[in-house]
mmCIF file of C-alpha atoms in Angstrom:
data_model
loop_
_atom_site.group_PDB
_atom_site.id
_atom_site.type_symbol
_atom_site.label_atom_id
_atom_site.label_comp_id
_atom_site.label_asym_id
_atom_site.label_seq_id
_atom_site.Cartn_x
_atom_site.Cartn_y
_atom_site.Cartn_z
ATOM 1 C CA MET K 1 -2.570 3.849 -8.304
ATOM 2 C CA LEU K 2 -4.510 1.218 -6.741
ATOM 3 C CA ASN K 3 -4.991 -1.617 -9.348
ATOM 4 C CA THR K 4 -4.575 -4.773 -7.422
ATOM 5 C CA ILE K 5 -4.593 -5.661 -4.070
ATOM 6 C CA TRP K 6 -1.687 -8.225 -2.808
ATOM 7 C CA PHE K 7 -0.953 -10.434 -0.323
ATOM 8 C CA ASP K 8 1.849 -11.931 1.824
ATOM 9 C CA PHE K 9 1.445 -15.658 3.261
ATOM 10 C CA ASP K 10 4.550 -16.335 5.615
ATOM 11 C CA HIS K 11 5.348 -18.997 7.895
ATOM 12 C CA ASN K 12 8.978 -19.102 9.465
ATOM 13 C CA LYS K 13 8.933 -22.743 10.386
ATOM 14 C CA ASP K 14 6.052 -24.381 8.589
ATOM 15 C CA VAL K 15 5.587 -23.342 4.687
ATOM 16 C CA GLU K 16 2.965 -25.959 4.445
ATOM 17 C CA LYS K 17 0.584 -24.153 6.454
ATOM 18 C CA CYS K 18 0.956 -21.122 3.862
ATOM 19 C CA LEU K 19 0.217 -23.388 1.274
ATOM 20 C CA LYS K 20 -3.502 -24.297 3.248
ATOM 21 C CA ASP K 21 -4.437 -20.631 3.966
ATOM 22 C CA VAL K 22 -4.104 -19.894 0.190
ATOM 23 C CA LYS K 23 -6.152 -23.038 -0.827
ATOM 24 C CA LYS K 24 -8.631 -22.020 1.668
ATOM 25 C CA PHE K 25 -8.854 -18.356 0.527
ATOM 26 C CA ILE K 26 -8.825 -19.465 -3.533
ATOM 27 C CA ARG K 27 -11.820 -21.999 -2.664
ATOM 28 C CA ARG K 28 -13.618 -20.147 -0.267
ATOM 29 C CA PHE K 29 -13.430 -16.159 -1.693
ATOM 30 C CA CYS K 30 -12.077 -16.604 -5.027
ATOM 31 C CA ASN K 31 -13.706 -19.470 -6.586
ATOM 32 C CA PRO K 32 -17.333 -18.382 -5.764
ATOM 33 C CA LEU K 33 -16.653 -14.865 -7.088
ATOM 34 C CA LYS K 34 -14.749 -16.129 -10.174
ATOM 35 C CA ILE K 35 -11.496 -14.099 -8.948
ATOM 36 C CA THR K 36 -8.070 -15.592 -11.170
ATOM 37 C CA PRO K 37 -5.475 -14.762 -8.501
ATOM 38 C CA ARG K 38 -2.171 -14.360 -9.470
ATOM 39 C CA VAL K 39 0.027 -16.743 -7.000
ATOM 40 C CA TYR K 40 4.045 -17.065 -6.298
ATOM 41 C CA LEU K 41 6.157 -19.069 -4.391
ATOM 42 C CA THR K 42 8.472 -16.596 -3.182
ATOM 43 C CA GLY K 43 11.566 -19.332 -2.739
ATOM 44 C CA GLY K 44 11.573 -18.800 1.058
ATOM 45 C CA LYS K 45 8.641 -19.594 3.525
ATOM 46 C CA GLY K 46 5.784 -18.169 1.857
ATOM 47 C CA PHE K 47 3.370 -17.588 -0.626
ATOM 48 C CA GLN K 48 2.612 -14.086 -2.399
ATOM 49 C CA MET K 49 -0.457 -13.097 -4.138
ATOM 50 C CA ASN K 50 -2.146 -10.669 -6.012
ATOM 51 C CA ILE K 51 -5.831 -10.079 -7.132
ATOM 52 C CA ASP K 52 -6.100 -7.535 -9.943
ATOM 53 C CA PHE K 53 -8.860 -4.948 -10.669
ATOM 54 C CA TRP K 54 -10.900 -4.386 -13.526
ATOM 55 C CA THR K 55 -10.044 -0.676 -13.120
ATOM 56 C CA PRO K 56 -7.998 0.831 -11.111
ATOM 57 C CA VAL K 57 -9.713 2.355 -7.965
ATOM 58 C CA GLU K 58 -9.740 6.239 -7.417
ATOM 59 C CA LEU K 59 -10.171 6.662 -3.467
ATOM 60 C CA PRO K 60 -8.993 9.785 -2.076
ATOM 61 C CA TYR K 61 -5.394 9.624 -0.891
ATOM 62 C CA HIS K 62 -6.296 10.128 2.981
ATOM 63 C CA ILE K 63 -7.791 7.269 3.508
ATOM 64 C CA LYS K 64 -6.134 4.656 1.058
ATOM 65 C CA ARG K 65 -3.867 3.232 3.416
ATOM 66 C CA ASP K 66 -6.682 2.591 6.010
ATOM 67 C CA ALA K 67 -9.062 1.255 3.589
ATOM 68 C CA LEU K 68 -6.106 -1.200 2.518
ATOM 69 C CA LYS K 69 -5.327 -2.244 5.956
ATOM 70 C CA GLY K 70 -9.052 -2.635 6.962
ATOM 71 C CA TYR K 71 -9.588 -4.961 4.178
ATOM 72 C CA LEU K 72 -6.791 -7.699 4.485
ATOM 73 C CA LYS K 73 -7.506 -7.252 8.057
ATOM 74 C CA HIS K 74 -11.301 -7.958 7.405
ATOM 75 C CA LEU K 75 -10.190 -10.968 5.025
ATOM 76 C CA LYS K 76 -7.530 -12.227 7.334
ATOM 77 C CA LYS K 77 -10.624 -12.629 10.022
ATOM 78 C CA LYS K 78 -13.381 -14.004 7.878
ATOM 79 C CA TYR K 79 -11.474 -16.236 6.250
ATOM 80 C CA PHE K 80 -9.238 -17.293 9.519
ATOM 81 C CA LEU K 81 -5.934 -16.525 7.147
ATOM 82 C CA HIS K 82 -3.257 -17.248 10.199
ATOM 83 C CA THR K 83 -0.399 -16.819 8.288
ATOM 84 C CA LEU K 84 -1.228 -13.914 6.022
ATOM 85 C CA ASP K 85 1.434 -11.278 7.722
ATOM 86 C CA ASP K 86 0.311 -8.243 9.815
ATOM 87 C CA ILE K 87 3.220 -6.666 8.966
ATOM 88 C CA CYS K 88 2.345 -6.744 5.501
ATOM 89 C CA ILE K 89 -0.840 -5.333 6.314
ATOM 90 C CA ASN K 90 0.132 -2.666 8.588
ATOM 91 C CA ASN K 91 2.673 -1.126 5.603
ATOM 92 C CA SER K 92 -0.604 -2.100 2.841
ATOM 93 C CA VAL K 93 -0.160 0.943 0.600
ATOM 94 C CA SER K 94 3.147 -0.145 -0.606
ATOM 95 C CA CYS K 95 5.416 -3.416 -0.875
ATOM 96 C CA MET K 96 8.460 -4.517 -1.704
ATOM 97 C CA ARG K 97 7.952 -7.568 -3.875
ATOM 98 C CA ARG K 98 10.425 -10.636 -4.841
ATOM 99 C CA ILE K 99 10.501 -11.054 -8.643
ATOM 100 C CA VAL K 100 9.664 -13.456 -10.511
ATOM 101 C CA ASN K 101 12.004 -16.203 -12.124
ATOM 102 C CA THR K 102 14.944 -14.863 -9.422
ATOM 103 C CA ALA K 103 16.680 -17.335 -7.293
ATOM 104 C CA TYR K 104 16.150 -16.520 -3.690
ATOM 105 C CA ILE K 105 19.039 -15.459 -1.830
ATOM 106 C CA SER K 106 19.487 -17.260 1.523
ATOM 107 C CA LYS K 107 19.645 -14.697 4.233
ATOM 108 C CA ILE K 108 21.830 -17.022 6.645
ATOM 109 C CA GLU K 109 24.348 -17.780 3.870
ATOM 110 C CA ASP K 110 23.895 -14.744 1.454
ATOM 111 C CA ARG K 111 23.860 -17.392 -1.242
ATOM 112 C CA PRO K 112 21.556 -18.723 -3.910
ATOM 113 C CA THR K 113 19.075 -21.894 -2.108
ATOM 114 C CA GLY K 114 18.565 -23.496 -5.195
ATOM 115 C CA ILE K 115 14.851 -22.330 -5.243
ATOM 116 C CA TRP K 116 13.258 -19.567 -7.660
ATOM 117 C CA CYS K 117 10.484 -17.654 -7.494
ATOM 118 C CA THR K 118 7.823 -19.420 -9.200
ATOM 119 C CA GLN K 119 4.625 -18.067 -10.511
ATOM 120 C CA PHE K 120 1.827 -21.098 -10.449
ATOM 121 C CA THR K 121 -1.911 -21.123 -11.623
ATOM 122 C CA VAL K 122 -4.309 -21.798 -9.801
ATOM 123 C CA ALA K 123 -4.934 -25.034 -11.145
ATOM 124 C CA GLN K 124 -1.347 -25.899 -10.010
ATOM 125 C CA ILE K 125 -1.857 -24.724 -6.196
ATOM 126 C CA MET K 126 -4.746 -26.074 -5.637
ATOM 127 C CA GLU K 127 -3.660 -30.358 -7.013
ATOM 128 C CA SER K 128 -0.204 -30.201 -5.749
ATOM 129 C CA ASP K 129 1.511 -30.239 -1.849
ATOM 130 C CA ILE K 130 4.645 -28.086 -0.773
ATOM 131 C CA ALA K 131 6.789 -30.753 -1.792
ATOM 132 C CA GLU K 132 5.710 -31.163 -5.462
ATOM 133 C CA LEU K 133 5.617 -27.396 -5.487
ATOM 134 C CA TYR K 134 9.333 -26.518 -4.424
ATOM 135 C CA ALA K 135 10.135 -29.271 -6.718
ATOM 136 C CA TYR K 136 9.011 -27.405 -9.776
ATOM 137 C CA ALA K 137 10.410 -24.129 -8.365
ATOM 138 C CA MET K 138 14.024 -25.987 -8.278
ATOM 139 C CA GLU K 139 14.100 -24.962 -12.310
ATOM 140 C CA ASP K 140 14.344 -21.357 -13.599
ATOM 141 C CA ASN K 141 10.804 -22.359 -15.727
ATOM 142 C CA GLY K 142 10.160 -18.797 -16.750
ATOM 143 C CA ALA K 143 6.645 -19.417 -16.196
ATOM 144 C CA HIS K 144 4.659 -16.007 -16.349
ATOM 145 C CA TYR K 145 1.137 -15.757 -16.145
ATOM 146 C CA PRO K 146 -0.744 -12.217 -16.834
ATOM 147 C CA PRO K 147 -3.303 -10.745 -14.884
ATOM 148 C CA ILE K 148 -6.754 -11.807 -15.087
ATOM 149 C CA LYS K 149 -8.650 -8.448 -14.246
ATOM 150 C CA SER K 150 -12.206 -8.968 -12.171
ATOM 151 C CA LYS K 151 -14.503 -6.978 -11.823
ATOM 152 C CA LYS K 152 -16.143 -8.655 -8.716
ATOM 153 C CA ALA K 153 -12.856 -7.888 -6.643
ATOM 154 C CA GLN K 154 -12.891 -4.674 -7.662
ATOM 155 C CA ARG K 155 -16.359 -4.009 -6.277
ATOM 156 C CA ASN K 156 -16.137 -6.313 -3.577
ATOM 157 C CA PHE K 157 -13.564 -4.037 -2.250
ATOM 158 C CA VAL K 158 -15.310 -1.140 -2.939
ATOM 159 C CA GLU K 159 -18.256 -1.771 -1.305
ATOM 160 C CA PHE K 160 -16.034 -2.574 1.927
ATOM 161 C CA VAL K 161 -14.641 1.230 1.835
ATOM 162 C CA CYS K 162 -18.589 2.163 1.745
ATOM 163 C CA ASP K 163 -19.252 0.094 4.451
ATOM 164 C CA MET K 164 -16.004 1.718 6.304
ATOM 165 C CA HIS K 165 -17.940 5.161 5.677
ATOM 166 C CA GLU K 166 -21.316 3.996 6.125
ATOM 167 C CA VAL K 167 -22.029 4.794 1.953
ATOM 168 C CA GLU K 168 -24.997 3.257 1.112
ATOM 169 C CA HIS K 169 -24.830 1.212 -1.662
ATOM 170 C CA THR K 170 -27.099 -1.569 -4.052
ATOM 171 C CA VAL K 171 -26.705 -3.820 -6.609
ATOM 172 C CA SER K 172 -27.441 -1.289 -9.517
ATOM 173 C CA ASN K 173 -24.780 1.142 -8.381
ATOM 174 C CA SER K 174 -21.691 1.449 -10.454
ATOM 175 C CA ILE K 175 -18.019 1.548 -9.548
ATOM 176 C CA ASP K 176 -18.146 5.328 -10.226
ATOM 177 C CA TYR K 177 -21.301 6.322 -8.708
ATOM 178 C CA LEU K 178 -20.031 4.455 -5.691
ATOM 179 C CA LEU K 179 -16.419 6.275 -5.393
ATOM 180 C CA ASN K 180 -17.985 9.623 -5.879
ATOM 181 C CA LYS K 181 -20.353 8.909 -2.838
ATOM 182 C CA ILE K 182 -17.066 7.737 -0.865
ATOM 183 C CA ASP K 183 -15.134 10.909 -2.060
ATOM 184 C CA GLU K 184 -18.651 13.003 -0.820
ATOM 185 C CA ALA K 185 -18.616 10.957 2.307
ATOM 186 C CA VAL K 186 -14.957 11.344 3.253
ATOM 187 C CA GLY K 187 -13.709 14.331 1.516
ATOM 188 C CA SER K 188 -10.440 15.131 -0.783
ATOM 189 C CA ILE K 189 -7.690 16.581 0.198
ATOM 190 C CA SER K 190 -8.591 19.967 0.201
ATOM 191 C CA LEU K 191 -6.653 23.351 -0.648
ATOM 192 C CA SER K 192 -6.153 25.689 2.506
ATOM 193 C CA SER K 193 -7.695 29.206 2.665
ATOM 194 C CA ASP K 194 -5.079 31.370 2.886
ATOM 195 C CA ILE K 195 -3.335 30.829 -0.096
ATOM 196 C CA SER K 196 -3.957 32.056 -3.034
ATOM 197 C CA SER K 197 -4.736 29.710 -5.829
ATOM 198 C CA ASP K 198 -1.751 31.220 -8.158
ATOM 199 C CA TYR K 199 0.947 30.681 -5.985
ATOM 200 C CA ILE K 200 -0.111 26.779 -4.949
ATOM 201 C CA LYS K 201 2.790 24.477 -6.223
ATOM 202 C CA PRO K 202 1.726 20.581 -6.538
ATOM 203 C CA PRO K 203 3.645 18.701 -4.177
ATOM 204 C CA ARG K 204 6.979 16.935 -6.054
ATOM 205 C CA ARG K 205 7.168 13.499 -7.148
ATOM 206 C CA CYS K 206 10.653 13.405 -5.643
ATOM 207 C CA ILE K 207 8.773 14.474 -2.159
ATOM 208 C CA ILE K 208 5.996 12.491 -2.215
ATOM 209 C CA GLU K 209 8.599 9.295 -2.469
ATOM 210 C CA LEU K 210 9.922 10.679 0.367
ATOM 211 C CA ILE K 211 6.799 10.679 2.083
ATOM 212 C CA GLU K 212 5.769 7.220 1.146
ATOM 213 C CA ARG K 213 9.111 5.881 2.078
ATOM 214 C CA ASN K 214 8.745 7.507 5.648
ATOM 215 C CA ILE K 215 5.429 5.597 6.394
ATOM 216 C CA LYS K 216 6.961 2.523 5.031
ATOM 217 C CA ARG K 217 10.016 2.937 7.744
ATOM 218 C CA GLY K 218 7.586 5.170 10.293
ATOM 219 C CA HIS K 219 10.324 7.342 10.835
ATOM 220 C CA SER K 220 11.763 11.236 9.361
ATOM 221 C CA SER K 221 14.376 13.135 10.410
ATOM 222 C CA HIS K 222 14.036 17.114 11.611
ATOM 223 C CA GLU K 223 14.879 17.705 7.977
ATOM 224 C CA GLN K 224 12.987 15.859 6.148
ATOM 225 C CA ASN K 225 10.031 16.875 8.242
ATOM 226 C CA ASN K 226 10.542 20.703 7.181
ATOM 227 C CA ILE K 227 11.072 19.915 3.508
ATOM 228 C CA ILE K 228 7.764 17.788 3.476
ATOM 229 C CA ALA K 229 5.876 20.238 5.839
ATOM 230 C CA MET K 230 7.079 23.485 3.221
ATOM 231 C CA GLU K 231 6.355 20.751 0.189
ATOM 232 C CA LEU K 232 2.531 20.547 0.990
ATOM 233 C CA ILE K 233 2.069 24.193 2.700
ATOM 234 C CA ASN K 234 3.388 25.528 -0.844
ATOM 235 C CA GLY K 235 1.039 23.178 -2.247
ATOM 236 C CA GLY K 236 -1.856 24.645 -0.509
ATOM 237 C CA TRP K 237 -2.647 21.736 1.935
ATOM 238 C CA LYS K 238 -4.290 22.375 5.077
ATOM 239 C CA ASN K 239 -3.161 21.908 8.392
ATOM 240 C CA ARG K 240 -4.934 18.711 9.287
ATOM 241 C CA ASP K 241 -3.949 17.260 5.952
ATOM 242 C CA ILE K 242 -0.687 17.871 6.586
ATOM 243 C CA SER K 243 -0.978 16.691 9.951
ATOM 244 C CA PHE K 244 -2.519 13.373 8.712
ATOM 245 C CA VAL K 245 0.350 12.939 6.543
ATOM 246 C CA PHE K 246 3.037 13.409 9.779
ATOM 247 C CA ARG K 247 0.285 11.186 11.389
ATOM 248 C CA SER K 248 0.589 8.275 9.059
ATOM 249 C CA ILE K 249 4.744 8.100 9.470
ATOM 250 C CA TYR K 250 4.932 8.146 13.293
ATOM 251 C CA ASP K 251 1.600 5.782 13.708
ATOM 252 C CA GLU K 252 1.894 6.856 17.411
ATOM 253 C CA PRO K 253 0.769 9.352 19.981
ATOM 254 C CA ALA K 254 1.634 13.139 19.181
ATOM 255 C CA GLY K 255 3.499 13.780 22.106
ATOM 256 C CA ASP K 256 5.185 17.216 22.626
ATOM 257 C CA TRP K 257 7.347 16.694 19.162
ATOM 258 C CA GLY K 258 4.896 19.786 17.150
ATOM 259 C CA TRP K 259 4.217 17.942 14.101
ATOM 260 C CA TYR K 260 0.835 16.521 14.673
ATOM 261 C CA THR K 261 -1.359 16.679 17.649
ATOM 262 C CA ASP K 262 -4.026 14.343 19.190
ATOM 263 C CA ASP K 263 -6.739 16.473 17.672
ATOM 264 C CA ILE K 264 -6.959 15.040 13.937
ATOM 265 C CA ASN K 265 -8.367 18.993 13.337
ATOM 266 C CA LYS K 266 -5.664 20.800 14.809
ATOM 267 C CA ALA K 267 -1.932 20.958 13.303
ATOM 268 C CA GLY K 268 1.272 20.889 15.554
ATOM 269 C CA ARG K 269 3.030 24.320 16.679
ATOM 270 C CA GLN K 270 5.765 23.080 13.849
ATOM 271 C CA ILE K 271 3.314 23.419 11.188
ATOM 272 C CA GLU K 272 2.057 26.430 12.648
ATOM 273 C CA THR K 273 5.162 28.146 12.758
ATOM 274 C CA LEU K 274 6.174 27.212 9.143
ATOM 275 C CA ARG K 275 3.125 28.467 8.069
ATOM 276 C CA GLY K 276 3.157 31.801 9.916
ATOM 277 C CA LYS K 277 6.613 32.483 8.518
ATOM 278 C CA ALA K 278 5.403 32.044 4.491
ATOM 279 C CA ILE K 279 8.344 30.021 3.906
ATOM 280 C CA ASN K 280 9.083 28.861 -0.017
ATOM 281 C CA ARG K 281 9.668 24.943 -0.521
ATOM 282 C CA TYR K 282 12.844 23.589 -0.847
ATOM 283 C CA SER K 283 14.550 24.195 -4.189
ATOM 284 C CA LYS K 284 15.873 21.276 -6.404
ATOM 285 C CA ASP K 285 19.416 22.822 -5.827
ATOM 286 C CA LYS K 286 19.185 22.202 -2.314
ATOM 287 C CA LEU K 287 16.609 19.123 -2.717
ATOM 288 C CA ARG K 288 19.916 17.778 -5.266
ATOM 289 C CA ASP K 289 22.347 18.513 -2.010
ATOM 290 C CA ILE K 290 20.901 16.682 0.269
ATOM 291 C CA GLY K 291 20.512 13.693 -2.168
ATOM 292 C CA LEU K 292 16.758 13.867 -2.032
ATOM 293 C CA CYS K 293 17.097 14.812 -6.189
ATOM 294 C CA HIS K 294 18.804 14.097 -9.141
ATOM 295 C CA ASP K 295 19.714 15.514 -12.354
ATOM 296 C CA LYS K 296 17.681 13.495 -14.255
ATOM 297 C CA CYS K 297 14.419 14.186 -11.934
ATOM 298 C CA ASP K 298 11.967 16.117 -13.511
ATOM 299 C CA CYS K 299 10.988 18.143 -10.468
ATOM 300 C CA VAL K 300 11.409 21.792 -10.625
#
């Protein structure tokens, strides 16, 4: 669910540069739009920030990654956010966040540093220097400020996605109207015509989670590829949409592995072979045997 945009400001040597970028972004982007971000000092060498939408933004799944990545790159370039982490931008669909009010553990010494992951108000961030923020974060103060949802943040993002896909928009257009126009422009994931709707089985949660993990790490084993492909084929997905999933996992030229091709509208030979054999997707028992599913999983 896309209900927030997250930012990771990081610098290996000078965290004060991160604070300068955070302050700049608040002053030049957030304040004019009356957006109140959530800001956290991680306890390490940077800051995390969230900007929360008024309601979830329902984008077609297959454009979500590029939309998030493009938006973050746009903001980084426009506001000269030098410490906004490119690695995190490239993994923009999901992220691992440090839990607020937990002690930071040194990666070198493997022990607490005495600094806590701490949430600050916008006023505290804007009025404090880095030494003052770290001094405050040396205590487990339990600070927690709930999200302040923003209609203007949501609109700014949606209008950016409209521009990405050449969807015309005006200030009088509602968010729902614009999302429908985006959907018309890019097309939702559509079902393959060679499978009856009576036999379509929606992809199971544990397989969706497998896809997300593999996209994040940029790798998938041969067996995992078979599992993913058969799950999506049985789900009625078209070849080009299945190829898009594998292209998102590997994010590199197709080569001759056969899971996708350099032509975005053409499937790899592995997909064609599996579809031709009409093989059923992996059973719950088999998924459990290989460690992808567990007894309490609601998959069938």
